[in-house]
Coordinates of C-alpha atoms in Angstrom, one line a residue:
X1 CA 30.6 21.1 -31.8
X2 CA 27.0 22.3 -31.6
X3 CA 25.1 22.6 -28.3
X4 CA 22.9 19.7 -29.5
X5 CA 25.8 17.5 -30.1
X6 CA 27.2 18.3 -26.7
X7 CA 23.8 17.6 -25.1
X8 CA 23.7 14.3 -26.9
X9 CA 27.1 13.3 -25.6
X10 CA 26.0 14.3 -22.1
X11 CA 23.0 11.9 -22.5
X12 CA 25.3 9.0 -23.4
X13 CA 27.6 9.9 -20.5
X14 CA 24.7 9.8 -18.1
X15 CA 23.7 6.5 -19.6
X16 CA 27.1 5.1 -18.9
X17 CA 27.0 6.5 -15.3
X18 CA 23.7 4.6 -14.8
X19 CA 25.2 1.3 -15.9
X20 CA 28.1 1.7 -13.4
X21 CA 25.6 2.6 -10.7
X22 CA 23.3 -0.3 -11.1
X23 CA 26.3 -2.7 -11.2
X24 CA 26.9 -1.9 -7.5
X25 CA 23.5 -3.2 -6.5
X26 CA 24.4 -6.9 -6.4
X27 CA 27.5 -6.1 -4.4
X28 CA 25.6 -4.2 -1.7
X29 CA 23.0 -6.9 -1.5
X30 CA 25.6 -9.6 -1.0
X31 CA 27.2 -7.5 1.8
X32 CA 23.9 -7.3 3.7
X33 CA 22.6 -10.0 6.1
X34 CA 19.0 -8.7 6.2
X35 CA 16.2 -10.3 4.3
X36 CA 16.1 -9.2 0.7
X37 CA 12.5 -7.9 1.0
X38 CA 13.6 -5.7 3.9
X39 CA 16.7 -4.5 2.0
X40 CA 14.5 -3.5 -1.0
X41 CA 11.9 -1.9 1.2
X42 CA 14.3 0.4 3.0
X43 CA 16.3 1.0 -0.2
X44 CA 13.1 2.6 -1.7
X45 CA 11.8 4.3 1.4
X46 CA 15.2 6.0 1.9
X47 CA 15.2 7.0 -1.8
X48 CA 11.8 8.7 -1.2
X49 CA 13.2 10.4 1.9
X50 CA 16.1 11.8 -0.1
X51 CA 13.6 13.1 -2.7
X52 CA 11.3 14.8 -0.2
X53 CA 13.0 18.2 -0.3
X54 CA 12.1 18.5 -4.0
X55 CA 8.4 17.4 -3.7
X56 CA 7.1 21.0 -3.3
X57 CA 8.4 22.0 -6.7
X58 CA 6.4 19.2 -8.4
X59 CA 3.4 19.2 -6.0
X60 CA 0.8 20.3 -8.6
X61 CA 1.8 17.7 -11.2
X62 CA 2.0 15.0 -8.6
X63 CA -1.5 15.5 -7.3
X64 CA -3.4 16.1 -10.6
X65 CA -3.0 12.6 -12.0
X66 CA -6.0 10.9 -13.5
X67 CA -7.4 7.5 -12.6
X68 CA -5.6 5.8 -15.5
X69 CA -2.3 7.2 -14.5
X70 CA -2.7 6.2 -10.9
X71 CA -3.6 2.7 -12.0
X72 CA -0.6 2.4 -14.3
X73 CA 1.7 3.9 -11.5
X74 CA 0.4 1.3 -9.1
X75 CA 1.1 -1.5 -11.6
X76 CA 4.6 -0.2 -12.4
X77 CA 5.4 0.1 -8.7
X78 CA 4.2 -3.4 -7.9
X79 CA 6.3 -4.7 -10.8
X80 CA 9.3 -2.9 -9.5
X81 CA 8.8 -4.4 -6.1
X82 CA 8.5 -7.9 -7.6
X83 CA 11.7 -7.3 -9.5
X84 CA 13.7 -6.3 -6.4
X85 CA 12.2 -9.2 -4.4
X86 CA 12.9 -11.8 -7.0
X87 CA 16.2 -10.6 -8.4
X88 CA 17.7 -9.7 -5.0
X89 CA 16.6 -13.1 -3.7
X90 CA 18.4 -14.8 -6.6
X91 CA 21.7 -13.3 -5.4
X92 CA 21.4 -15.4 -2.2
X93 CA 21.1 -18.6 -4.3
X94 CA 23.4 -18.1 -7.2
X95 CA 26.4 -16.1 -8.2
X96 CA 26.4 -12.4 -9.2
X97 CA 27.5 -13.3 -12.8
X98 CA 24.8 -15.9 -13.2
X99 CA 22.0 -13.6 -11.9
X100 CA 23.0 -10.6 -13.9
X101 CA 23.4 -12.5 -17.1
X102 CA 19.8 -13.6 -16.9
X103 CA 18.8 -10.1 -16.2
X104 CA 20.4 -9.2 -19.5
X105 CA 17.4 -10.8 -21.2
X106 CA 15.5 -7.6 -20.3
X107 CA 16.2 -5.8 -23.6
X108 CA 14.7 -8.7 -25.6
X109 CA 11.5 -8.7 -23.6
X110 CA 11.2 -4.9 -23.8
X111 CA 12.0 -4.9 -27.6
X112 CA 9.2 -7.4 -28.1
X113 CA 6.8 -5.3 -26.0
X114 CA 7.8 -2.1 -27.7
X115 CA 7.1 -3.6 -31.2
X116 CA 3.8 -4.9 -30.0
X117 CA 2.6 -1.9 -27.9
X118 CA 4.3 1.1 -29.5
X119 CA 4.8 -0.2 -33.0
X120 CA 8.5 0.4 -32.7
X121 CA 10.8 -0.2 -35.7
X122 CA 14.1 -1.9 -35.6
X123 CA 16.9 -2.5 -38.2
X124 CA 19.3 -5.3 -38.8
X125 CA 22.3 -3.6 -37.2
X126 CA 20.4 -3.1 -34.0
X127 CA 19.5 -6.7 -33.8
X128 CA 23.1 -7.7 -34.5
X129 CA 24.3 -5.4 -31.8
X130 CA 21.9 -6.8 -29.3
X131 CA 22.9 -10.4 -30.3
X132 CA 26.6 -9.6 -29.9
X133 CA 26.0 -8.1 -26.4
X134 CA 23.8 -11.1 -25.4
X135 CA 26.4 -13.5 -26.5
X136 CA 29.0 -11.8 -24.4
X137 CA 26.6 -11.9 -21.4
X138 CA 26.1 -15.6 -21.8
X139 CA 29.9 -16.2 -21.8
X140 CA 30.3 -14.2 -18.6
X141 CA 27.8 -16.4 -16.7
X142 CA 28.2 -19.7 -18.5
X143 CA 30.2 -21.4 -15.8
X144 CA 27.5 -20.9 -13.2
X145 CA 24.7 -22.4 -15.4
X146 CA 26.4 -25.8 -14.9
X147 CA 25.6 -25.8 -11.2
X148 CA 22.4 -27.3 -9.8
X149 CA 20.3 -27.1 -6.7
X150 CA 20.1 -23.6 -5.2
X151 CA 21.9 -22.1 -8.2
X152 CA 19.1 -23.3 -10.5
X153 CA 16.5 -21.8 -8.1
X154 CA 18.4 -18.6 -8.1
X155 CA 18.4 -18.5 -11.9
X156 CA 14.7 -19.0 -12.0
X157 CA 14.1 -16.2 -9.5
X158 CA 16.4 -13.9 -11.7
X159 CA 14.3 -14.8 -14.8
X160 CA 11.0 -13.9 -13.1
X161 CA 12.5 -10.7 -11.8
X162 CA 13.6 -9.8 -15.3
X163 CA 10.1 -10.3 -16.6
X164 CA 8.8 -8.0 -13.9
X165 CA 11.3 -5.2 -14.6
X166 CA 10.6 -5.4 -18.3
X167 CA 6.9 -4.8 -17.6
X168 CA 7.9 -2.0 -15.3
X169 CA 10.0 -0.3 -18.0
X170 CA 7.3 -0.6 -20.6
X171 CA 4.8 1.0 -18.3
X172 CA 7.4 3.7 -17.6
X173 CA 7.8 4.5 -21.2
X174 CA 4.1 5.1 -21.5
X175 CA 3.7 7.1 -18.3
X176 CA 6.7 9.3 -18.9
X177 CA 5.0 10.7 -22.0
X178 CA 2.9 12.8 -19.6
X179 CA 4.9 12.9 -16.3
X180 CA 8.2 14.4 -15.3
X181 CA 10.9 11.9 -14.2
X182 CA 10.6 13.2 -10.6
X183 CA 6.9 12.6 -10.2
X184 CA 7.1 9.2 -11.9
X185 CA 10.0 8.0 -9.9
X186 CA 8.7 9.3 -6.6
X187 CA 5.3 7.6 -6.8
X188 CA 6.7 4.3 -8.3
X189 CA 9.3 4.0 -5.7
X190 CA 6.7 4.8 -3.0
X191 CA 4.3 2.2 -4.3
X192 CA 7.0 -0.4 -4.6
X193 CA 8.2 0.3 -1.0
X194 CA 4.7 0.0 0.4
X195 CA 4.2 -3.2 -1.5
X196 CA 7.4 -4.6 0.0
X197 CA 6.3 -3.3 3.5
X198 CA 3.0 -5.3 3.2
X199 CA 5.0 -8.4 2.2
X200 CA 7.4 -8.0 5.1
X201 CA 4.5 -7.6 7.6
X202 CA 2.8 -10.8 6.2
X203 CA 6.1 -12.7 6.4
X204 CA 6.9 -11.4 9.9
X205 CA 10.3 -9.9 8.9
X206 CA 11.6 -7.5 11.5
X207 CA 11.5 -3.8 10.6
X208 CA 14.2 -2.8 13.2
X209 CA 17.1 -4.0 15.2
X210 CA 19.6 -3.8 12.4
X211 CA 23.2 -2.8 12.9
X212 CA 24.6 0.5 11.8
X213 CA 26.4 -1.2 9.0
X214 CA 23.1 -2.6 7.6
X215 CA 21.6 0.9 7.6
X216 CA 24.7 2.1 5.8
X217 CA 24.1 -0.6 3.1
X218 CA 20.4 0.4 2.8
X219 CA 21.5 4.0 2.3
X220 CA 24.2 3.1 -0.3
X221 CA 21.5 1.1 -2.2
X222 CA 19.2 4.2 -2.2
X223 CA 21.9 6.6 -3.4
X224 CA 24.0 4.6 -5.9
X225 CA 21.9 2.0 -7.8
X226 CA 18.5 3.6 -7.2
X227 CA 19.1 7.4 -7.6
X228 CA 22.1 7.2 -9.9
X229 CA 20.8 4.0 -11.6
X230 CA 17.0 3.4 -11.7
X231 CA 16.1 7.1 -11.3
X232 CA 18.6 8.1 -14.0
X233 CA 17.3 5.4 -16.4
X234 CA 13.7 6.5 -15.9
X235 CA 14.8 10.1 -16.5
X236 CA 16.6 9.0 -19.7
X237 CA 13.2 7.7 -21.0
X238 CA 12.7 11.4 -21.9
X239 CA 15.4 11.2 -24.5
X240 CA 15.7 7.4 -25.3
X241 CA 13.0 4.8 -25.6
X242 CA 12.7 1.8 -23.2
X243 CA 14.6 -0.7 -25.4
X244 CA 17.6 1.6 -25.7
X245 CA 17.7 2.4 -22.0
X246 CA 17.3 -1.3 -21.2
X247 CA 20.4 -2.1 -23.3
X248 CA 22.3 -0.6 -20.3
X249 CA 21.4 -3.7 -18.4
X250 CA 23.7 -5.7 -20.8
X251 CA 26.6 -3.7 -19.4
X252 CA 25.7 -4.7 -15.9
X253 CA 27.3 -8.2 -16.0
X254 CA 30.6 -6.7 -17.0
X255 CA 30.9 -4.3 -14.2
X256 CA 29.1 -6.4 -11.6
X257 CA 31.4 -9.3 -12.3
X258 CA 34.4 -7.1 -12.1
X259 CA 33.3 -5.6 -8.8
X260 CA 32.5 -9.1 -7.5
X261 CA 36.0 -10.2 -8.4
X262 CA 37.5 -7.2 -6.6
X263 CA 35.2 -7.0 -3.6
X264 CA 33.7 -10.5 -3.1
X265 CA 36.5 -12.7 -4.3
X266 CA 34.5 -14.3 -7.1
X267 CA 36.4 -15.8 -9.9
X268 CA 36.8 -13.9 -13.2
X269 CA 38.6 -15.6 -16.1
X270 CA 40.3 -14.0 -19.1
X271 CA 37.5 -15.3 -21.3
X272 CA 34.9 -13.6 -19.2
X273 CA 36.8 -10.3 -19.3
X274 CA 37.0 -10.6 -23.1
X275 CA 33.3 -11.2 -23.1
X276 CA 32.9 -7.9 -21.3
X277 CA 34.5 -6.1 -24.1
X278 CA 32.2 -7.9 -26.6
X279 CA 29.2 -6.8 -24.5
X280 CA 30.2 -3.2 -24.6
X281 CA 30.9 -3.4 -28.3
X282 CA 27.4 -4.9 -28.9
X283 CA 25.7 -2.1 -26.9
X284 CA 27.6 0.5 -28.9
X285 CA 26.5 -1.0 -32.2
X286 CA 22.9 -1.0 -31.0
X287 CA 22.9 2.6 -30.0
X288 CA 25.1 3.7 -32.9
X289 CA 22.9 2.2 -35.6
X290 CA 19.6 3.1 -34.0
X291 CA 17.4 5.2 -36.3
X292 CA 17.0 8.0 -33.7
X293 CA 19.4 9.9 -31.6
X294 CA 18.8 11.2 -28.1
X295 CA 16.1 13.9 -28.2
X296 CA 16.9 17.0 -26.3
X297 CA 13.8 18.5 -24.7
X298 CA 13.7 22.0 -23.3
X299 CA 14.3 22.6 -19.6
X300 CA 11.0 24.5 -19.3
X301 CA 9.0 21.6 -20.8
X302 CA 10.6 19.1 -18.4
X303 CA 10.0 21.2 -15.3
X304 CA 6.5 21.9 -16.3
X305 CA 5.9 18.2 -16.7
X306 CA 4.7 18.5 -20.3
X307 CA 6.3 15.2 -21.1
X308 CA 9.1 14.0 -23.3
X309 CA 9.7 14.1 -27.0
X310 CA 8.6 10.6 -27.9
X311 CA 11.1 8.6 -30.0
X312 CA 9.4 6.8 -32.9
X313 CA 11.9 3.9 -33.3
X314 CA 13.6 1.5 -30.9

């Protein structure tokens, strides 16, 4: 096996790790009693705090951004804040399975945006793979779509949050062409956290007085789904395009539903478990028959912030 093949396998392994990591997000949110905007704010501020020891290494790149990059970073950060606010809010109104299955629409939105903005090319097998994975996602959350009232409100919030994160990912694909993953993530997380802080001030949400268990949940959210999830996915934009990375979201209902069954006592039928296998199979087809394989950039180029090797197809 060549070093390039080994590196490619490592990229796919990290992709899988990211899927597992983001699947814990819904569980941690359901465990917390704090307002979702406060949860998201501290999740991101704590992530920035964990990243601070490495800022010095990237200080030159982080401060030499032009006006256009700052504008796009601000937009990306605000979209990420809206995603957390809307999607995490949906978890208080509907089930984990229902909320995450709507989030699985993200790859379709990003695919459309990639074709429109980046002139990305797709093939029939990639569409088939995405369709298979989406079908499995629908089966997992189908039972909850029969509910009305607050569940419907939660589903709407999840849909709006999905649109927000799709815009965030498309902006990320563009910005990552000239920024290292660290600089991009640090500023986007900081902008999103500040946006949520302003929202919390306006709404009068308390910034303190939380139990130690709540701070533990905030920290878990910063470490697991943010650093090992969102940060990792943004880093993978150096080797995969936004549509391919977003396909990882289709795996989230599988592991989120399984975790909700184990940790929250939510029901999980044999049909839903079978649908999980279908989702994973669909994601594999999409990646397997994509026209480009993960691009392996040099370490020197990454550290210097010279940007990724841009894929030309979805």
